[in-house]
XYZ file of C-alpha atoms in Angstrom:
782
model
C 31.014 12.524 48.959
C 30.261 9.704 45.675
C 27.059 9.121 43.571
C 25.619 6.155 43.957
C 24.765 4.679 40.374
C 21.472 2.283 39.888
C 21.839 0.013 36.870
C 18.439 -0.691 35.411
C 18.204 -3.402 33.305
C 15.636 -3.800 31.085
C 14.284 -5.727 27.649
C 13.025 -2.799 25.847
C 9.256 -2.256 25.301
C 8.630 -4.845 28.383
C 5.485 -4.152 30.586
C 6.944 -6.303 33.180
C 10.921 -4.181 32.939
C 8.235 -1.155 33.070
C 6.349 -1.224 36.163
C 9.687 -2.572 37.936
C 11.164 0.267 36.401
C 8.284 2.732 38.293
C 8.982 0.335 41.902
C 12.361 0.764 41.613
C 12.747 4.257 40.074
C 9.582 4.869 43.748
C 12.611 3.532 45.730
C 15.571 4.646 44.345
C 14.086 8.333 44.195
C 16.632 9.561 41.842
C 18.158 13.077 41.459
C 18.823 12.691 38.014
C 18.445 10.151 35.035
C 19.945 8.748 31.913
C 18.243 6.299 29.309
C 19.568 4.694 26.382
C 19.067 6.992 23.914
C 20.159 9.666 20.744
C 21.715 12.324 22.791
C 20.628 14.389 19.913
C 17.262 14.269 21.435
C 17.939 15.778 24.543
C 16.166 19.389 23.805
C 13.234 17.871 23.175
C 13.224 15.704 25.767
C 10.870 17.631 27.931
C 7.964 18.247 25.528
C 7.903 14.178 26.687
C 5.481 15.461 29.282
C 3.495 17.627 27.469
C -0.369 15.854 27.740
C -0.532 16.516 24.513
C 2.384 13.452 23.788
C 0.276 10.289 23.277
C 2.161 6.993 23.002
C 3.171 5.141 21.248
C 5.968 7.735 19.657
C 8.669 7.650 18.143
C 12.363 10.016 18.148
C 13.514 10.429 14.408
C 16.635 11.309 13.532
C 17.583 11.729 9.789
C 20.588 13.719 8.641
C 21.188 17.515 7.821
C 22.066 16.840 4.403
C 20.432 13.755 3.684
C 16.822 12.750 4.948
C 16.728 9.778 3.662
C 19.195 8.306 6.052
C 17.313 7.501 9.327
C 16.554 6.039 12.366
C 13.383 5.625 14.687
C 13.473 4.878 18.572
C 9.855 3.704 19.371
C 8.571 4.639 22.344
C 5.088 2.548 23.747
C 3.334 3.957 26.796
C 4.455 -0.169 28.437
C 8.225 0.664 27.548
C 10.847 1.176 30.180
C 12.452 3.913 28.774
C 9.387 5.740 28.762
C 8.096 5.268 31.690
C 11.650 6.610 33.207
C 11.494 9.486 30.775
C 7.796 10.409 32.051
C 9.045 9.758 35.411
C 11.713 12.552 35.220
C 9.552 15.634 33.225
C 7.196 14.911 35.331
C 9.108 15.557 38.908
C 11.266 18.069 36.728
C 15.096 15.717 37.420
C 17.927 16.125 35.251
C 17.127 14.144 31.840
C 19.620 12.952 29.376
C 20.086 10.011 26.782
C 23.412 8.413 26.689
C 23.502 5.669 23.657
C 26.398 7.091 21.096
C 25.102 9.774 19.083
C 22.647 8.635 15.864
C 25.450 11.070 13.834
C 28.156 8.156 14.280
C 25.975 5.553 13.156
C 24.845 7.658 9.759
C 28.544 8.041 9.670
C 29.439 4.129 9.704
C 26.898 3.345 7.256
C 27.622 5.393 5.063
C 31.260 4.858 4.874
C 30.032 0.998 4.694
C 28.587 2.109 1.794
C 31.321 3.840 0.021
C 33.113 0.875 0.740
C 29.977 -1.606 -0.569
C 29.243 -2.858 2.408
C 25.917 -3.112 4.488
C 27.177 -1.588 6.914
C 28.039 -4.066 9.769
C 30.847 -4.469 11.616
C 33.118 -7.151 10.635
C 33.961 -7.715 14.499
C 29.614 -7.916 14.990
C 29.830 -11.032 12.463
C 30.047 -13.271 15.143
C 27.969 -12.326 17.806
C 26.080 -14.723 20.284
C 22.270 -14.936 19.836
C 19.355 -13.724 21.207
C 20.936 -13.759 25.212
C 17.006 -13.951 26.000
C 17.158 -17.201 24.569
C 20.197 -18.721 25.894
C 18.564 -17.687 29.318
C 15.661 -19.682 28.463
C 17.498 -22.531 27.229
C 19.742 -22.065 30.272
C 16.892 -22.686 32.364
C 15.352 -25.758 30.849
C 12.365 -23.624 27.911
C 12.386 -24.324 24.312
C 10.312 -20.623 23.865
C 12.726 -17.845 25.142
C 9.062 -15.389 24.830
C 7.299 -18.004 27.494
C 9.780 -18.519 29.653
C 10.645 -14.441 29.719
C 6.888 -13.909 29.869
C 6.251 -15.973 32.506
C 9.761 -14.923 34.787
C 9.183 -10.686 34.187
C 6.225 -10.049 32.315
C 4.000 -11.323 34.176
C 5.754 -11.069 37.654
C 4.378 -7.963 40.194
C 6.192 -6.204 42.796
C 5.152 -7.443 46.007
C 3.602 -5.079 49.373
C 7.439 -5.345 51.159
C 9.908 -6.478 48.187
C 12.512 -4.872 47.326
C 12.424 -3.064 43.988
C 15.251 -3.168 42.914
C 15.575 -7.101 43.787
C 14.492 -8.038 39.921
C 17.710 -6.218 38.222
C 19.798 -7.741 40.437
C 19.076 -10.897 39.082
C 19.083 -9.671 35.301
C 22.177 -8.214 36.145
C 23.818 -11.612 37.441
C 22.285 -13.217 34.669
C 23.727 -10.894 32.028
C 27.200 -10.779 33.467
C 27.653 -14.529 32.965
C 26.099 -14.597 29.204
C 29.202 -11.697 29.029
C 31.815 -13.617 30.504
C 33.219 -14.527 27.500
C 33.231 -11.708 25.497
C 30.230 -11.717 23.575
C 29.683 -7.776 22.549
C 30.734 -6.811 19.187
C 33.053 -3.499 18.585
C 29.950 -1.177 18.187
C 28.757 -2.546 21.677
C 32.086 -1.615 23.022
C 31.722 2.268 21.495
C 28.544 2.386 22.351
C 29.409 1.042 26.145
C 32.266 3.325 26.591
C 30.287 6.668 25.130
C 27.256 5.121 27.874
C 30.428 4.550 31.078
C 31.507 8.583 30.006
C 27.971 10.292 29.761
C 27.788 8.459 33.638
C 31.091 10.524 34.542
C 29.848 13.422 33.610
C 26.665 13.503 35.471
C 28.670 12.144 38.449
C 30.621 15.318 37.639
C 27.861 17.063 37.865
C 27.408 16.944 41.073
C 24.609 14.275 41.060
C 24.076 11.750 44.298
C 21.501 9.069 42.893
C 21.858 8.646 39.392
C 19.664 5.848 38.096
C 20.404 4.302 34.621
C 17.556 2.550 32.563
C 19.413 0.677 29.656
C 19.520 -2.851 27.833
C 19.937 -5.540 30.749
C 23.155 -6.375 27.568
C 24.939 -3.505 28.590
C 24.893 -3.879 32.558
C 27.625 -5.587 33.122
C 29.805 -3.310 30.998
C 28.793 -0.476 32.755
C 28.812 -2.067 36.087
C 32.328 -2.879 35.894
C 34.171 0.508 35.087
C 37.558 0.989 32.935
C 39.442 3.104 33.355
C 39.328 6.746 31.253
C 41.826 6.239 28.871
C 40.513 2.994 27.875
C 36.807 4.107 26.780
C 38.617 7.450 24.508
C 40.435 4.875 22.646
C 37.634 2.968 21.691
C 35.984 6.306 21.022
C 38.590 7.759 18.484
C 38.652 5.226 16.270
C 34.830 7.008 15.492
C 34.603 8.732 11.875
C 33.413 12.158 11.993
C 29.465 12.588 13.417
C 27.204 13.714 11.044
C 24.767 16.612 12.220
C 21.792 15.099 12.955
C 18.031 16.736 13.351
C 15.600 14.938 15.696
C 12.201 15.272 16.464
C 9.136 13.253 17.382
C 6.964 11.944 15.361
C 3.915 9.695 16.180
C 3.749 5.642 15.670
C 1.617 2.648 15.817
C 1.221 -0.378 17.527
C 0.942 -1.835 13.938
C 4.505 -0.716 12.854
C 6.054 -2.125 16.546
C 4.374 -5.398 16.021
C 6.903 -5.651 12.589
C 10.305 -7.531 12.967
C 11.588 -5.089 10.508
C 12.184 -2.026 9.186
C 11.297 0.362 11.052
C 9.516 -1.692 13.401
C 10.304 -2.903 17.207
C 9.655 -6.361 16.752
C 7.162 -6.748 19.482
C 4.413 -9.337 18.160
C 1.600 -8.292 20.937
C 2.007 -4.549 21.416
C -1.646 -4.351 21.871
C -1.501 -7.643 24.681
C 1.631 -5.442 26.321
C -0.892 -2.885 27.192
C -3.497 -4.461 27.888
C -1.500 -6.281 30.599
C 0.827 -2.407 31.888
C -2.491 -1.169 31.934
C -3.977 -3.569 34.320
C -3.927 -4.169 37.878
C -4.241 -7.597 39.471
C -5.889 -10.431 36.939
C -6.069 -8.842 33.027
C -8.149 -12.643 31.462
C -11.668 -11.029 32.349
C -11.342 -7.774 31.389
C -9.115 -8.409 28.041
C -11.052 -11.472 26.934
C -13.920 -8.848 27.784
C -13.174 -6.580 25.445
C -12.735 -10.075 22.880
C -16.156 -10.270 23.259
C -17.060 -7.392 22.616
C -15.283 -6.990 19.195
C -16.437 -10.548 18.358
C -20.294 -9.293 19.081
C -19.847 -5.786 16.611
C -19.072 -8.334 13.851
C -22.278 -10.563 14.578
C -20.482 -13.599 16.188
C -22.798 -14.995 18.963
C -20.634 -14.357 22.254
C -22.585 -13.823 25.248
C -20.969 -13.402 29.251
C -21.099 -17.018 29.718
C -18.411 -16.876 26.579
C -16.418 -14.720 28.745
C -16.717 -16.826 32.314
C -16.079 -19.814 30.633
C -12.936 -18.575 28.589
C -11.128 -17.411 31.581
C -11.638 -20.868 32.917
C -10.399 -22.673 30.230
C -7.287 -20.165 29.928
C -6.471 -20.790 33.450
C -6.688 -24.460 33.786
C -4.192 -24.488 30.453
C -2.001 -22.211 32.097
C -1.747 -24.929 35.243
C -1.883 -27.953 32.662
C 1.191 -25.975 31.213
C 3.085 -25.258 34.319
C 2.931 -21.869 33.684
C 2.231 -19.563 36.796
C -0.659 -17.464 35.021
C -2.184 -17.637 31.584
C -0.638 -16.260 28.990
C -1.170 -14.886 25.708
C -0.775 -18.239 24.072
C -3.764 -20.017 26.405
C -5.861 -17.133 26.271
C -5.978 -17.394 22.588
C -6.397 -21.180 22.817
C -9.462 -20.496 24.886
C -10.880 -17.976 22.180
C -10.438 -20.159 19.711
C -12.457 -22.477 21.377
C -14.319 -20.772 23.643
C -15.536 -17.905 21.371
C -14.680 -18.732 17.934
C -16.159 -21.974 18.089
C -12.689 -23.663 16.532
C -12.472 -21.188 13.658
C -9.184 -19.483 13.019
C -10.339 -16.400 10.616
C -12.558 -15.047 13.974
C -9.229 -15.399 15.856
C -7.845 -13.824 13.424
C -9.714 -10.530 13.805
C -9.458 -10.478 17.536
C -5.222 -11.323 17.280
C -5.530 -8.435 14.355
C -7.567 -5.956 16.331
C -6.493 -6.182 20.566
C -3.493 -8.709 20.374
C -1.647 -5.633 17.986
C -4.410 -3.223 17.422
C -4.410 0.346 15.453
C -2.895 3.015 18.515
C -1.770 5.994 16.769
C 0.435 8.505 19.387
C 0.268 11.807 19.868
C 2.587 14.756 19.250
C 2.583 18.573 20.377
C 2.389 21.090 17.706
C 5.470 22.416 19.768
C 8.120 19.236 18.276
C 10.420 20.733 15.856
C 9.478 20.109 12.173
C 10.005 21.432 8.306
C 7.886 23.535 7.376
C 6.848 21.413 4.478
C 5.493 18.574 6.947
C 3.710 22.051 9.377
C 1.720 22.346 5.968
C 0.561 19.002 5.376
C -0.576 19.042 9.149
C -2.292 22.535 8.624
C -3.945 21.417 5.007
C -4.993 18.326 7.252
C -6.419 19.838 10.286
C -8.529 22.668 6.810
C -9.463 19.106 4.696
C -10.810 17.342 8.141
C -8.134 14.204 6.911
C -7.239 12.691 9.978
C -4.628 10.678 10.052
C -5.396 7.063 10.354
C -3.384 3.290 10.268
C -6.392 1.720 10.200
C -7.261 1.702 6.244
C -9.884 3.035 5.101
C -11.956 4.788 2.206
C -12.870 7.622 0.459
C -14.979 8.764 -1.757
C -14.861 12.196 -3.929
C -17.007 14.243 -5.710
C -14.721 16.517 -7.521
C -17.707 18.547 -8.337
C -17.437 19.927 -4.197
C -14.952 22.127 -3.242
C -13.687 20.001 -0.356
C -13.580 17.031 -2.170
C -11.356 18.413 -5.485
C -8.584 19.965 -2.863
C -8.556 16.552 -0.858
C -7.846 15.000 -4.365
C -5.202 17.586 -5.135
C -3.402 16.980 -1.959
C -3.431 12.808 -2.019
C -2.269 13.286 -5.753
C 0.629 16.005 -4.581
C 1.868 13.335 -2.020
C 1.630 10.205 -4.157
C 4.193 12.645 -6.359
C 6.097 12.999 -3.888
C 6.479 9.763 -2.640
C 3.646 9.696 0.574
C 1.247 7.407 -0.442
C -1.048 7.756 2.015
C -4.405 7.442 -0.357
C -4.085 5.246 -3.258
C -6.596 5.460 -5.674
C -8.952 2.263 -5.771
C -12.125 1.291 -7.522
C -14.980 2.888 -6.458
C -18.008 0.978 -5.242
C -20.314 3.130 -6.150
C -21.602 2.353 -9.726
C -20.262 5.959 -12.239
C -18.637 6.678 -15.332
C -18.118 10.341 -14.620
C -14.650 11.227 -14.397
C -15.942 13.938 -11.440
C -15.734 10.958 -9.075
C -12.533 9.063 -7.113
C -12.183 6.553 -4.501
C -9.419 6.199 -2.277
C -8.019 3.918 0.142
C -6.163 5.223 3.020
C -4.157 4.577 5.396
C -1.315 6.245 7.262
C 1.688 5.113 8.414
C 5.098 6.411 10.803
C 7.599 6.117 7.921
C 5.641 8.445 6.129
C 7.768 11.312 8.450
C 10.791 10.359 6.737
C 9.654 10.286 2.920
C 8.310 14.058 3.712
C 11.062 15.483 5.448
C 12.981 13.921 2.279
C 10.687 16.075 0.177
C 11.568 19.122 1.977
C 13.820 20.069 0.230
C 11.482 20.508 -3.082
C 9.775 23.164 -0.947
C 8.229 23.997 1.986
C 4.868 23.957 1.326
C 3.410 20.706 -0.429
C 2.704 22.815 -3.230
C 5.939 24.114 -4.213
C 6.914 20.708 -3.131
C 5.287 18.910 -5.755
C 5.831 21.794 -7.883
C 9.700 21.347 -7.438
C 10.091 17.354 -8.252
C 7.532 16.858 -11.154
C 9.939 19.422 -12.804
C 12.863 17.566 -11.742
C 11.020 14.548 -12.537
C 10.061 15.872 -16.214
C 13.755 17.190 -16.545
C 15.226 13.470 -15.503
C 12.449 11.131 -17.260
C 13.576 9.079 -20.260
C 10.662 7.971 -21.949
C 7.709 9.695 -23.637
C 5.372 7.015 -21.467
C 7.254 8.838 -18.179
C 6.116 11.935 -19.361
C 2.992 12.038 -20.360
C 1.715 10.157 -16.712
C 3.768 13.374 -15.134
C 1.646 15.351 -17.160
C -1.754 13.498 -16.195
C -0.321 13.565 -12.151
C 0.299 17.693 -12.798
C -3.465 17.830 -13.926
C -5.431 16.083 -11.015
C -3.022 17.454 -8.564
C -3.429 21.076 -9.452
C 0.123 22.007 -9.860
C -0.919 24.573 -12.557
C 3.018 26.212 -11.779
C 5.006 23.189 -12.969
C 2.809 22.329 -15.964
C 4.383 24.232 -19.163
C 7.609 23.578 -17.908
C 6.696 19.517 -17.730
C 4.874 20.071 -21.024
C 8.127 22.268 -22.435
C 10.098 18.652 -22.288
C 7.726 16.731 -23.021
C 7.112 18.486 -26.606
C 10.657 18.195 -27.172
C 11.210 14.143 -26.165
C 7.664 13.501 -28.569
C 9.595 15.497 -31.464
C 12.253 13.366 -31.328
C 10.509 10.109 -30.534
C 10.468 7.930 -33.851
C 9.508 4.585 -31.914
C 5.335 3.505 -32.317
C 4.989 1.911 -29.344
C 6.303 4.337 -27.588
C 4.037 7.302 -28.655
C 1.129 4.996 -28.940
C 1.814 3.575 -25.204
C 2.013 7.753 -24.597
C -1.504 8.844 -26.023
C -3.887 7.684 -23.483
C -2.205 9.622 -20.384
C -2.592 12.062 -22.628
C -6.291 11.688 -23.097
C -7.361 10.545 -19.434
C -5.691 14.012 -18.654
C -7.676 16.632 -21.486
C -10.477 14.515 -19.804
C -9.123 15.680 -16.087
C -8.951 19.234 -17.762
C -12.575 19.451 -18.195
C -14.064 18.205 -14.905
C -11.259 20.619 -13.504
C -11.462 23.778 -14.951
C -8.029 23.202 -16.682
C -6.882 24.534 -19.505
C -5.819 22.054 -22.180
C -4.947 23.245 -25.476
C -0.992 22.684 -25.344
C -2.044 19.119 -24.366
C -4.510 19.146 -27.114
C -2.109 20.047 -29.634
C 0.213 17.957 -28.289
C -2.582 14.684 -28.416
C -3.238 15.811 -31.601
C 0.195 15.844 -33.512
C 0.672 11.870 -30.829
C -2.052 11.033 -32.607
C -2.016 12.126 -36.545
C 2.440 10.418 -36.013
C 0.484 6.947 -34.979
C -1.547 7.378 -37.738
C 1.314 7.340 -40.594
C 3.807 4.855 -38.440
C 1.891 1.487 -37.675
C 1.067 0.134 -40.377
C 5.170 -0.495 -41.566
C 5.547 -0.776 -37.556
C 2.961 -3.508 -37.620
C 4.953 -5.267 -40.357
C 6.804 -8.626 -39.735
C 6.290 -9.011 -36.203
C 6.488 -12.363 -34.072
C 3.967 -13.556 -32.016
C 4.625 -12.056 -28.614
C 5.263 -8.494 -30.414
C 1.960 -9.077 -32.110
C -0.051 -9.133 -28.974
C 1.726 -6.299 -27.391
C 1.063 -4.230 -30.084
C -2.698 -5.355 -29.889
C -2.633 -3.923 -26.185
C -1.614 -0.260 -27.778
C -3.969 -0.852 -30.396
C -7.190 -1.139 -28.474
C -5.696 1.722 -25.916
C -5.556 3.847 -28.952
C -8.756 3.556 -30.448
C -10.126 4.402 -26.913
C -8.026 7.153 -27.212
C -8.247 9.068 -30.396
C -12.425 8.257 -30.007
C -11.919 10.590 -26.869
C -9.940 13.279 -28.814
C -12.139 13.138 -32.219
C -13.427 16.651 -31.920
C -16.000 16.821 -34.576
C -16.497 20.451 -34.238
C -12.645 21.108 -34.507
C -12.501 23.272 -31.424
C -9.344 21.975 -30.279
C -6.371 22.297 -33.216
C -5.724 19.222 -35.075
C -7.952 17.291 -34.075
C -10.776 17.746 -36.253
C -11.571 14.568 -38.285
C -9.265 12.855 -36.412
C -11.576 9.765 -36.002
C -11.716 9.250 -40.189
C -7.786 9.053 -40.888
C -7.871 6.784 -37.850
C -10.240 4.556 -39.583
C -7.872 4.928 -42.553
C -5.068 3.291 -40.536
C -7.563 0.499 -39.174
C -8.464 -0.582 -43.004
C -4.771 0.061 -43.816
C -3.734 -2.499 -41.587
C -6.472 -4.817 -42.078
C -5.144 -4.862 -45.459
C -1.919 -6.169 -45.336
C -1.498 -9.445 -45.820
C 1.195 -11.410 -45.702
C 1.933 -12.037 -49.358
C 5.281 -13.896 -49.030
C 5.456 -15.169 -45.681
C 4.775 -13.618 -42.662
C 7.578 -10.837 -42.371
C 5.706 -9.966 -45.366
C 2.850 -8.247 -43.376
C 0.296 -7.842 -40.491
C 0.414 -10.721 -38.332
C -3.552 -11.544 -38.772
C -3.852 -11.019 -34.518
C -4.077 -7.373 -35.698
C -6.192 -7.964 -38.889
C -8.296 -9.655 -37.393
C -8.649 -6.916 -34.266
C -8.036 -3.740 -37.220
C -11.115 -5.535 -38.588
C -13.663 -5.843 -35.300
C -12.709 -2.211 -34.206
C -14.118 -0.776 -37.768
C -17.312 -3.339 -37.562
C -18.105 -1.494 -33.887
C -17.602 1.634 -35.078
C -20.206 1.226 -37.731
C -17.578 2.003 -40.435
C -17.924 -1.711 -41.479
C -20.789 -3.955 -42.126
C -20.814 -7.186 -41.334
C -21.551 -8.397 -44.552
C -18.267 -7.372 -45.849
C -16.587 -8.260 -42.183
C -18.065 -11.712 -42.831
C -16.901 -11.780 -47.070
C -13.378 -11.057 -44.696
C -13.722 -13.389 -42.770
C -14.378 -16.040 -45.507
C -11.701 -15.160 -47.050
C -8.851 -15.105 -44.276
C -10.433 -19.105 -43.742
C -10.193 -20.276 -47.305
C -7.327 -22.815 -48.137
C -4.347 -20.213 -49.063
C -4.183 -18.858 -45.806
C -2.165 -20.772 -42.792
C -4.335 -21.751 -40.395
C -1.967 -20.748 -37.865
C -2.656 -17.140 -39.669
C -6.356 -17.719 -39.110
C -6.053 -18.557 -35.957
C -4.741 -15.152 -35.407
C -7.097 -13.566 -37.296
C -10.172 -15.101 -35.265
C -8.672 -13.933 -31.802
C -8.376 -9.950 -32.923
C -11.954 -10.177 -34.614
C -13.714 -11.791 -31.530
C -11.382 -9.865 -28.697
C -13.937 -8.326 -26.388
C -16.772 -10.199 -27.019
C -18.159 -12.804 -29.347
C -22.411 -12.130 -29.485
C -21.655 -11.253 -32.962
C -21.324 -14.886 -33.454
C -24.900 -15.106 -32.253
C -26.111 -11.918 -34.693
C -24.799 -13.098 -37.312
C -25.362 -17.205 -38.121
C -23.512 -16.664 -41.519
C -19.850 -15.614 -38.865
C -20.594 -18.997 -37.276
C -21.053 -21.096 -40.093
C -18.149 -19.755 -41.758
C -16.385 -20.175 -39.171
C -17.394 -23.787 -38.399
C -16.782 -24.743 -42.231
C -12.996 -23.840 -41.434
C -12.565 -25.226 -37.926
C -14.111 -28.585 -39.694
C -11.510 -28.505 -41.893
C -8.225 -27.723 -40.799
C -6.245 -30.983 -41.013
C -5.167 -32.682 -38.103
C -1.767 -32.427 -38.073
C -2.341 -28.337 -38.364
C -5.359 -28.994 -35.750
C -3.167 -29.724 -32.777
C -0.881 -26.513 -33.386
C -4.280 -23.691 -34.107
C -5.965 -25.567 -30.808
C -4.003 -23.365 -28.110
C -4.846 -19.807 -29.675
C -8.581 -21.184 -30.254
C -9.182 -22.616 -26.560
C -7.568 -18.556 -25.882
C -9.724 -17.338 -28.064
C -13.477 -18.652 -26.785
C -12.000 -18.824 -23.237
C -12.708 -14.731 -23.046
C -16.157 -14.693 -24.520
C -18.613 -15.134 -22.032
C -20.512 -17.864 -20.689
C -23.082 -17.555 -22.257
C -21.869 -16.529 -25.716
C -19.909 -20.089 -25.136
C -22.816 -22.078 -24.273
C -25.415 -20.933 -27.202
C -22.524 -21.466 -29.744
C -22.019 -24.578 -28.241
C -25.823 -25.686 -28.533
C -26.089 -24.090 -31.962
C -22.731 -26.595 -33.140
C -24.375 -29.244 -31.712
C -28.207 -28.613 -33.234
C -26.382 -29.788 -36.959
C -24.946 -28.022 -40.040
C -23.919 -24.302 -40.328
C -24.100 -23.399 -43.516
C -25.844 -20.782 -45.334
C -28.618 -23.360 -45.802
C -29.778 -24.099 -42.584
C -29.354 -20.286 -41.607
C -31.725 -18.809 -39.360
C -34.285 -16.375 -41.697
C -33.254 -12.815 -41.573
C -35.381 -10.801 -39.664
C -35.831 -7.756 -42.564
C -37.910 -11.106 -44.557
C -39.321 -13.631 -41.944
C -42.812 -13.657 -42.279
C -44.486 -11.980 -39.230
C -46.851 -14.568 -36.688
C -49.600 -12.063 -35.671
C -50.948 -14.845 -32.769
C -47.240 -14.290 -31.786
C -46.873 -11.071 -31.547
C -50.509 -10.274 -30.209
C -49.395 -12.362 -26.672
C -46.484 -9.227 -25.794
C -48.385 -6.433 -27.252
C -50.179 -5.835 -23.318
C -46.328 -5.946 -22.075
C -44.894 -4.289 -24.966
C -47.699 -1.274 -24.518
C -46.818 -1.837 -20.193
C -43.180 -0.939 -20.618
C -43.666 2.085 -23.322
C -46.706 3.796 -20.968
C -49.528 3.079 -23.913
C -53.007 3.057 -23.089
C -54.584 -1.168 -23.673
C -57.447 -1.071 -26.425
C -61.054 -1.791 -25.672
C -62.095 -3.806 -28.985
C -62.627 -7.541 -29.287
C -60.809 -10.454 -27.551
C -57.579 -9.956 -28.802
C -57.314 -6.727 -30.528
C -54.605 -5.958 -27.947
C -53.638 -2.605 -27.097
C -53.743 0.522 -29.407
C -50.085 1.379 -31.115
C -49.090 4.101 -32.630
C -49.252 3.921 -36.174
C -45.415 4.850 -36.049
C -44.699 2.351 -32.553
C -45.743 -0.467 -35.187
C -43.259 -2.369 -36.618
C -39.766 -3.615 -35.955
C -38.633 -0.460 -33.782
C -41.063 -2.428 -31.390
């Protein structure tokens, strides 16, 4: 007796197709089920029936020798293929995937890359467009998605209706589309392989075979050519690549993406609701939308839900649709529940239309040892992978938080950016606090498989990757950043090897800019070493050596720079200044670091003195000289009188206005409050600015505007007020606080407030006597 083969053509990830497949399987009662999918996954198909397998999930297939070459087959609970898989596993029926093995696709892609192509067959270049769009156009509809919703997705089989009738209608339509060919060479090979698998199922003695596949393939599988024909097509295939397959969790958000590993389902949350709901889906879905909006403090009541249901149904009638679809539903939500606001509607679209559902797979699913170790650490540290972004604040003084930090840093080193460092919402300048934003992505499974080459645990893999990266590093800054990563990730095993490479590279690198760019990362690593209890003696030696070489080589490196080079070097100057401030060890506890601040101050003085004598190429640009003076002033190594003298010299007529404008920019960068505290500086600047010749003023104006634009708004306003009040020469300067006569009456009025702030007792004497303030509290310090 010949086997009966029933072809169930579906649209992937369609709830209407899923319901139709379920009804057809109940009517057919097949003794074997064949599904379009990679045959390499046949050994793990039984896991789909486990109670711990919760969709959305995906099959991950990757080349055994190159895990980066991978592909996913995602399934949601509303996917027709998933319905067929669960039906077969629950009844214990023979279940097979019949698509062309993934190993052939990987081999094709590899050959195409060798040829310099993109992996697409030339014969596939002129394929027709989306078959659903062509059917919708033939039916007179300009929106293929809306047409398919009306015809298939919203359709529910009626009592006594032939469950196979919809599949016969779809097969007839697809046959008409494919009368002129319509299949590329790749599809022809896939269909040839599918036909071979159907023949194999027949030979196995199955009498009722159900085949669930894309509707486009149904005509090719219904008209069986000869075996020789199919063998000839398959003989063109390259040698199959050895492939490994497993189940991985998936998300609705990833299903909605049209590129990458997505499936292009624009509304997975809506489709899941359609699949789960028997009867009218509108009231339940709009109730969920109302709950969501109420949780976000939008005033939505049950009356809004009733009115939204009515409006959606009315819009469907006006638009000639049999039922309200997603478009009508969202229009009703916007008009009734969101008061026309697209902002509130975007929340509904993100949380309900798409959603953040994350699937689960059983522990028995195949996984590389690295994946299993990561899963163990996630359970131990109570870090559940979640597709919804969330912030995590860590206190590194706590053992659990420190372990979480090490895990996240190690994963980042392996290219798994599950956590990304962010600025903490908690105001803290200590190095014991870290803030992360966590967001798990399904494709991390590929990166974990790819990282398995470095080790079988997260720690060993991260250490191996760090050493490999260090040996391949080309720049010093990359190595110092890697050292910092090793420290914060707790990779003591990898640090010695990385430090050896760093020391060798630092000894050979003579570019001061490279040295200056590398030092800050080393200093940060030293700070992390302090809070994490890491031995940083070797780091201190390397950092001290870099700092000394910067002190020696910086003045010559800054000589003759153009404007762009000076701007870059100013950034290095600020970073090195901050780093050396942290490195300086007055007690000499770290070799080579004692007295470093004094050597750096001498370097800044040398920079400040290198004025151009025979043109810009003979000295240090004004931007860097002014910045050096400001850094010395802020550190207390230069008094305001000397700073004013240097400013006066720079603003003299002997210097070019462009050089003077650069000096001012460097001097005022970081804050202009000193202009308010020392009116002499402001007077000098005002005199110089009013004396700039008109023909030069337009050249220096952009520099001045850029400089003053960086000042605080209050400083700019006060400076403007003082300039507008009149001349700012020395004779008009405000009296110095040291020589000004004290106004006793005004001082007595402020004493009660001062006493309250200091917690001192108030005096009980004659009126106006004020509080009794000790002699040592009197005077300017009070």
